[in-house]
CSV table of N, CA and C in Angstrom, one decimal:
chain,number,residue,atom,x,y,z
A,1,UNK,N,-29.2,9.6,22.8
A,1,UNK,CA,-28.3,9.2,21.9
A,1,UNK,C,-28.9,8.9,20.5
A,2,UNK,N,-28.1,8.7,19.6
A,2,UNK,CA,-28.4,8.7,18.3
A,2,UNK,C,-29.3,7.1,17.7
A,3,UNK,N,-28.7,6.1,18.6
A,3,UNK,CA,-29.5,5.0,18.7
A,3,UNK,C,-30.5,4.7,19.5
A,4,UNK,N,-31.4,5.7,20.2
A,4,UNK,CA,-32.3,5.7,21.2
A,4,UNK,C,-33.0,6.8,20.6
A,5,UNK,N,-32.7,7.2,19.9
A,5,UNK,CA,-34.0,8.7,18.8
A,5,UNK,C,-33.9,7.4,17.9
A,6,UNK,N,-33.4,6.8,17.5
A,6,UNK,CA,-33.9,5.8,16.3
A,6,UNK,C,-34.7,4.8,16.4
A,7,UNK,N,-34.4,4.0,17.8
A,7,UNK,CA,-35.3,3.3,18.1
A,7,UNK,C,-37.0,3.8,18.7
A,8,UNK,N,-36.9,5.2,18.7
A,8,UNK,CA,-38.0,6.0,19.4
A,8,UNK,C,-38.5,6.1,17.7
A,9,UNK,N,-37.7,6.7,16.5
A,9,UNK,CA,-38.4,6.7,15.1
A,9,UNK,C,-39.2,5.4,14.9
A,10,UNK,N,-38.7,4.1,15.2
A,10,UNK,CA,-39.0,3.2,14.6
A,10,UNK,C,-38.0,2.6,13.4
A,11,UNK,N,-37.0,3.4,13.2
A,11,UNK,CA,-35.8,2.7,12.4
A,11,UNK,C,-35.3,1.4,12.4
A,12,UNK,N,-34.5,1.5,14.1
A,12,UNK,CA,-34.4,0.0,14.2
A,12,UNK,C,-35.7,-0.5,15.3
A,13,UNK,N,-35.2,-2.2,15.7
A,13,UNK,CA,-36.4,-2.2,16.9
A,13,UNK,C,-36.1,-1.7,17.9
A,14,UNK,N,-37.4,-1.8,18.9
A,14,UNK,CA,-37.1,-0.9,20.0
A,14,UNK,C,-36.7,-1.3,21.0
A,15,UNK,N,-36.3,-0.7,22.3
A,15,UNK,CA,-35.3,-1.0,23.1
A,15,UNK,C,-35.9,-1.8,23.8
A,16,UNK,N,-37.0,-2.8,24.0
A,16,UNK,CA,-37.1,-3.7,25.1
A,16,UNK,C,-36.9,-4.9,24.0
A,17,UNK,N,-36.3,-5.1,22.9
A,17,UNK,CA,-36.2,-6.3,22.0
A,17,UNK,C,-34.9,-6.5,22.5
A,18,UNK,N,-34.1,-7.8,22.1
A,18,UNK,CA,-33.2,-8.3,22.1
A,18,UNK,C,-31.8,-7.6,21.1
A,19,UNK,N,-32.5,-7.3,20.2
A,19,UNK,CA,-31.8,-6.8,18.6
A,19,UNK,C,-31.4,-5.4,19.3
A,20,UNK,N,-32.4,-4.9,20.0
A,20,UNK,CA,-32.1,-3.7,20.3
A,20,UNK,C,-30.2,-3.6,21.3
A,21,UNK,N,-30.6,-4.6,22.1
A,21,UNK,CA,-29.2,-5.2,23.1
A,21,UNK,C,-28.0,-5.5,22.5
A,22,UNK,N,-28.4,-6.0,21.2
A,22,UNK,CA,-26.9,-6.6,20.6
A,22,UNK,C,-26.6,-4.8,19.3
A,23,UNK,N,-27.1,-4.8,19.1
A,23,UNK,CA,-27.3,-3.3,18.3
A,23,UNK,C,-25.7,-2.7,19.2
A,24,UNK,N,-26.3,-2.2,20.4
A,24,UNK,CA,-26.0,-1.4,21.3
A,24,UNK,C,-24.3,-2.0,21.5
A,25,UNK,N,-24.3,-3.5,21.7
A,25,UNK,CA,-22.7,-3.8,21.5
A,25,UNK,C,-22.4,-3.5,20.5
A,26,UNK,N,-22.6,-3.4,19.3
A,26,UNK,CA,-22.1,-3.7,18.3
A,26,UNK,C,-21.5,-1.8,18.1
A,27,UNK,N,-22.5,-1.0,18.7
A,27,UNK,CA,-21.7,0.4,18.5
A,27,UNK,C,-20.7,0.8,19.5
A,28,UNK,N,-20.8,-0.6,20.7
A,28,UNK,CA,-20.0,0.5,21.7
A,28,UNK,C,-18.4,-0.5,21.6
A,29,UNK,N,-18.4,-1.7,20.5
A,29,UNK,CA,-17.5,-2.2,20.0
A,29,UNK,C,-16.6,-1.3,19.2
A,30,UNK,N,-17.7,-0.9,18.0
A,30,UNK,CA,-17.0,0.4,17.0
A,30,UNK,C,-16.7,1.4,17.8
A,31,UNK,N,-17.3,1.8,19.0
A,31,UNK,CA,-16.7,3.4,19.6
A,31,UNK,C,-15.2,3.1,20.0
A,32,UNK,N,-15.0,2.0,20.8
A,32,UNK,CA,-13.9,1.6,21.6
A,32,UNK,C,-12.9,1.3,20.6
A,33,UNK,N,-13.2,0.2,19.4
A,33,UNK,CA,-12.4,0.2,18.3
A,33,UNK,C,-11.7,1.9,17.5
A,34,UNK,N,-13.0,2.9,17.6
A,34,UNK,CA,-12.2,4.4,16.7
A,34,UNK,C,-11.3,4.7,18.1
A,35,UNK,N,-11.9,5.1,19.5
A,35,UNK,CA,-10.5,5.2,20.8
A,35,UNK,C,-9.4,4.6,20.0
A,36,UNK,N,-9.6,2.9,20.2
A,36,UNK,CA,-8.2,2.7,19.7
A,36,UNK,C,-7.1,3.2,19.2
A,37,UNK,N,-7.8,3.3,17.7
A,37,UNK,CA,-7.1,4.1,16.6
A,37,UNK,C,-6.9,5.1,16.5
A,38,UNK,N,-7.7,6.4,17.7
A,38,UNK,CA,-7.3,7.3,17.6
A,38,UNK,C,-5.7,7.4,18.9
A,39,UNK,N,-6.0,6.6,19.8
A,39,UNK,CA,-4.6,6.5,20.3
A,39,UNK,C,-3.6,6.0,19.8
A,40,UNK,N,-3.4,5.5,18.5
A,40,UNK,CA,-2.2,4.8,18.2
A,40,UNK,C,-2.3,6.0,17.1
A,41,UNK,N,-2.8,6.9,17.4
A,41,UNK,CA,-2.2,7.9,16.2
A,41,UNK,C,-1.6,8.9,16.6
A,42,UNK,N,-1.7,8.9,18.0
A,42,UNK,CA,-1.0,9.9,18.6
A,42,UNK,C,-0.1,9.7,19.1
A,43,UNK,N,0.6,8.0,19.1
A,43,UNK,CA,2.3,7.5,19.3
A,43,UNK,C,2.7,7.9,17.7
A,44,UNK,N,3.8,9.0,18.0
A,44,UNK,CA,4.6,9.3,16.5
A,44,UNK,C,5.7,8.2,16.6
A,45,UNK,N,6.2,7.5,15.2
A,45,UNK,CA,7.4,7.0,15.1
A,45,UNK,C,8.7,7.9,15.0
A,46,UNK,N,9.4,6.8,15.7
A,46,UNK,CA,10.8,7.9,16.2
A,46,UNK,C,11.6,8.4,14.5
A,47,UNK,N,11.9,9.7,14.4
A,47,UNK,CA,12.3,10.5,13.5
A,47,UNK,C,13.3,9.9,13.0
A,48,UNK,N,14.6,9.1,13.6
A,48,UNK,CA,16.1,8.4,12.8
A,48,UNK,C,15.0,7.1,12.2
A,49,UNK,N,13.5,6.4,12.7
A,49,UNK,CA,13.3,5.5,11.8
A,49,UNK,C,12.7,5.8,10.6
A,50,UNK,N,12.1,7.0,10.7
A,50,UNK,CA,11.5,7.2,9.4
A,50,UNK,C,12.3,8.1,8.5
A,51,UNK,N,13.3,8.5,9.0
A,51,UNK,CA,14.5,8.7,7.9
A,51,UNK,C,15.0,8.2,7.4
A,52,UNK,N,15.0,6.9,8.1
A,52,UNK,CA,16.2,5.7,7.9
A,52,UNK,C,15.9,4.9,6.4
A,53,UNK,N,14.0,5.2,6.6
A,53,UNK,CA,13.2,4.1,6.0
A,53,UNK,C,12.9,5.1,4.2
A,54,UNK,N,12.9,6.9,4.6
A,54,UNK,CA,13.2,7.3,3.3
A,54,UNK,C,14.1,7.2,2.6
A,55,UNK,N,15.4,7.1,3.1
A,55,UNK,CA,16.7,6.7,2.3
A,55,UNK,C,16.6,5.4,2.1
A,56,UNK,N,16.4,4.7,2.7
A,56,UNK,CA,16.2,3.0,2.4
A,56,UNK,C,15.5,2.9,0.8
A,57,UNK,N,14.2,3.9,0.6
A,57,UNK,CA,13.3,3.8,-0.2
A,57,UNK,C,13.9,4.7,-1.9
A,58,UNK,N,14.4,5.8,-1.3
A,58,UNK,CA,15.2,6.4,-2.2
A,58,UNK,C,16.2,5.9,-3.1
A,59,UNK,N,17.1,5.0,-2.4
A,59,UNK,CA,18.6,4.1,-2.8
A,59,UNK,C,17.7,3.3,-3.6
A,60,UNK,N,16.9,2.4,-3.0
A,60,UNK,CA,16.3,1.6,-3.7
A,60,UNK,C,15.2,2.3,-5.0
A,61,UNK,N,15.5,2.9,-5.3
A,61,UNK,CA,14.2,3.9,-6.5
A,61,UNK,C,15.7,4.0,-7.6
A,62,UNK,N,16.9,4.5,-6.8
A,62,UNK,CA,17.6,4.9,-7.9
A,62,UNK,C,18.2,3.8,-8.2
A,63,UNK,N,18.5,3.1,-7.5
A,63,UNK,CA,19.3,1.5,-8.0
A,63,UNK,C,18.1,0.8,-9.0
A,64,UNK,N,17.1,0.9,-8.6
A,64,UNK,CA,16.6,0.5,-9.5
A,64,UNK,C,16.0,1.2,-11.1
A,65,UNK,N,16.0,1.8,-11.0
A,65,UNK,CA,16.1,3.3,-12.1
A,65,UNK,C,17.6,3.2,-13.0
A,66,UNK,N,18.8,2.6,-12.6
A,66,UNK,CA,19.6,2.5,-13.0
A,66,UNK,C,19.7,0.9,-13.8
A,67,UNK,N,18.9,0.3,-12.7
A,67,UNK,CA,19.4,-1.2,-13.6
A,67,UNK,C,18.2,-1.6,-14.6
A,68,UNK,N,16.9,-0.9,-14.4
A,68,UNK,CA,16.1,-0.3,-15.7
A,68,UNK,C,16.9,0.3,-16.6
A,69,UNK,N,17.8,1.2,-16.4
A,69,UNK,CA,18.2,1.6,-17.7
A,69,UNK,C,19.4,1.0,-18.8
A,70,UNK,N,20.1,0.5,-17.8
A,70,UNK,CA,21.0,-0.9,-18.3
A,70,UNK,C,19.9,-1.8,-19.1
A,71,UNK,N,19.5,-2.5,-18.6
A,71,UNK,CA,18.7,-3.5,-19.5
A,71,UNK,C,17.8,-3.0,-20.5
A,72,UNK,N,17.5,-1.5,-20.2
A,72,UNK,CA,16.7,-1.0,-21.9
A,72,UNK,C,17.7,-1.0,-22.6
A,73,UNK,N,19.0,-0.3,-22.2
A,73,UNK,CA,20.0,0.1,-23.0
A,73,UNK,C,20.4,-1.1,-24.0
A,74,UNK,N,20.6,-2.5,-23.0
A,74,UNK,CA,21.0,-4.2,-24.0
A,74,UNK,C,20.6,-3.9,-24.9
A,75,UNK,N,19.1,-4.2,-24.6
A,75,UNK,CA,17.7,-4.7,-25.3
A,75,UNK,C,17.5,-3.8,-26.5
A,76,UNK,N,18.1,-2.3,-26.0
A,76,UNK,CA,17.9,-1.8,-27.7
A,76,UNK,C,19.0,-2.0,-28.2
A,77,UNK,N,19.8,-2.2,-27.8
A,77,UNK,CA,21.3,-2.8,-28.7
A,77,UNK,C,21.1,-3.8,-29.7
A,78,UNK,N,20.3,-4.8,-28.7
A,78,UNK,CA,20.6,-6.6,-28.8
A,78,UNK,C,19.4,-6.3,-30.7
A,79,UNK,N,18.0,-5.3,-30.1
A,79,UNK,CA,17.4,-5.3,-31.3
A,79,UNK,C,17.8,-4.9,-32.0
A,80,UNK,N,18.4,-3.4,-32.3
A,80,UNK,CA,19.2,-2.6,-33.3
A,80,UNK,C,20.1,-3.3,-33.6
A,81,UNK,N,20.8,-4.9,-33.6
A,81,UNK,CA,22.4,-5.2,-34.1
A,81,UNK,C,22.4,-6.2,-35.1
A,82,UNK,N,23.1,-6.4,-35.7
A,82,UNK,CA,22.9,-7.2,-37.0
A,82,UNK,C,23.0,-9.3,-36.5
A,83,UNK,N,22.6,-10.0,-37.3
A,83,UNK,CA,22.6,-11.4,-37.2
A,83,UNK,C,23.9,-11.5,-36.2
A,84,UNK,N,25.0,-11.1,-36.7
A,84,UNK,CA,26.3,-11.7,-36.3
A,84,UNK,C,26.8,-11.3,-34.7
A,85,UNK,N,25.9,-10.1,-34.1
A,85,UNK,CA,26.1,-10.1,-33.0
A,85,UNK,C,25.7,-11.1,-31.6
A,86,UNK,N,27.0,-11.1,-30.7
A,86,UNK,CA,26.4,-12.0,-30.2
A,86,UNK,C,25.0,-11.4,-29.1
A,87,UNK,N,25.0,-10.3,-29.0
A,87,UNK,CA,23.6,-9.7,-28.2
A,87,UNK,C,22.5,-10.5,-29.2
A,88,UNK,N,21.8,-10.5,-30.3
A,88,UNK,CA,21.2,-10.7,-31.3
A,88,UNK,C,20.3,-12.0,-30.3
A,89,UNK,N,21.2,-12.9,-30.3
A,89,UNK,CA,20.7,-14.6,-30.3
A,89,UNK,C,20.4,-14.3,-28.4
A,90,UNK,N,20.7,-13.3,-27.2
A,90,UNK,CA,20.1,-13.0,-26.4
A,90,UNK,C,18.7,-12.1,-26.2
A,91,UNK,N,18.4,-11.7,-27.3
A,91,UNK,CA,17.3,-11.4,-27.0
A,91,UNK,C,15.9,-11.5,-26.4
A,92,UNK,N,15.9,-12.5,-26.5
A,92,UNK,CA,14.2,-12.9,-25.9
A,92,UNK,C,14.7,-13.2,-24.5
A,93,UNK,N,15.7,-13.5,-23.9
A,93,UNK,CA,16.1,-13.3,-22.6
A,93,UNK,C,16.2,-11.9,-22.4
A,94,UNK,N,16.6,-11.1,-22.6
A,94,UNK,CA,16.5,-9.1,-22.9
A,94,UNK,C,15.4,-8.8,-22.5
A,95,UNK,N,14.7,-8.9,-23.5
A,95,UNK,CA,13.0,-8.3,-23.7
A,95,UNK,C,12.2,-9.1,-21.9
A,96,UNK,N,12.7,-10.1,-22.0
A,96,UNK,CA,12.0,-10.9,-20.5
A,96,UNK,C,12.3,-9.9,-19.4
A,97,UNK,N,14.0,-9.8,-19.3
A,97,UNK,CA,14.2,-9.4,-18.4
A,97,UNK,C,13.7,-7.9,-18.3
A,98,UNK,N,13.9,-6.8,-19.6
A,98,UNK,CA,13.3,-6.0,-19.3
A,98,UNK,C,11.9,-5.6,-18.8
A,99,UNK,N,10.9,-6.7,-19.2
A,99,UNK,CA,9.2,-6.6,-18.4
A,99,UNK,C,9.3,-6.5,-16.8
A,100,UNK,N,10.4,-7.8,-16.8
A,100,UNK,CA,10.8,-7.8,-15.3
A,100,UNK,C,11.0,-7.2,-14.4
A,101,UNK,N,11.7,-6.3,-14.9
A,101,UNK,CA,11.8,-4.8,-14.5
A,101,UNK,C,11.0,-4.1,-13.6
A,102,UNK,N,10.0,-4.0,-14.5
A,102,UNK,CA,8.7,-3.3,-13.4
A,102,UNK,C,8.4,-4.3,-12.8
């Protein structure tokens, strides 16, 4: 094995040391840990959830794309409008809300 030509190099210590013993858990921890994850990569999620979950994601992109564009739309109002409007004296609540946004 790859950790037994190393300890034969002299890389790490060699196999009648203690270091050498915990070494040896500690790779056959990571082997058993990649199994794991390679089994849970091979349970697919069921197809109505991950459909469910791009429309979920989509609605939510355009709803929000929409109410970004409402609040730019104020906001350049409220700035483009003269003293007497009442958008005018909302602005710095505008401009908030628009940062907000993102």
């Amino acid at each position: 094995s790859l950790v037994g030509r190393m300890a034969q190099d002299g890389e790490i210590p060699p196999m009648a040391s203690p270091t050498y013993g915990r070494i040896l858990e500690i790779v056959e921890a990571a082997y058993g840990s990649i199994r794991d994850v390679r089994s849970l990569q091979k349970v697919r999620p069921p197809f109505v959830y991950v459909h469910t979950l791009a429309v979920l994601v989509h609605v939510n992109h355009i709803l929000n794309a929409i109410s970004f564009g409402l609040t730019m739309g104020m906001t350049t109002k409220a700035a483009r409008a003269h003293a007497e409007n009442s958008l005018q004296s909302q602005l710095p609540q505008l401009v908030s809300s628009l940062f907000m946004q993102f």
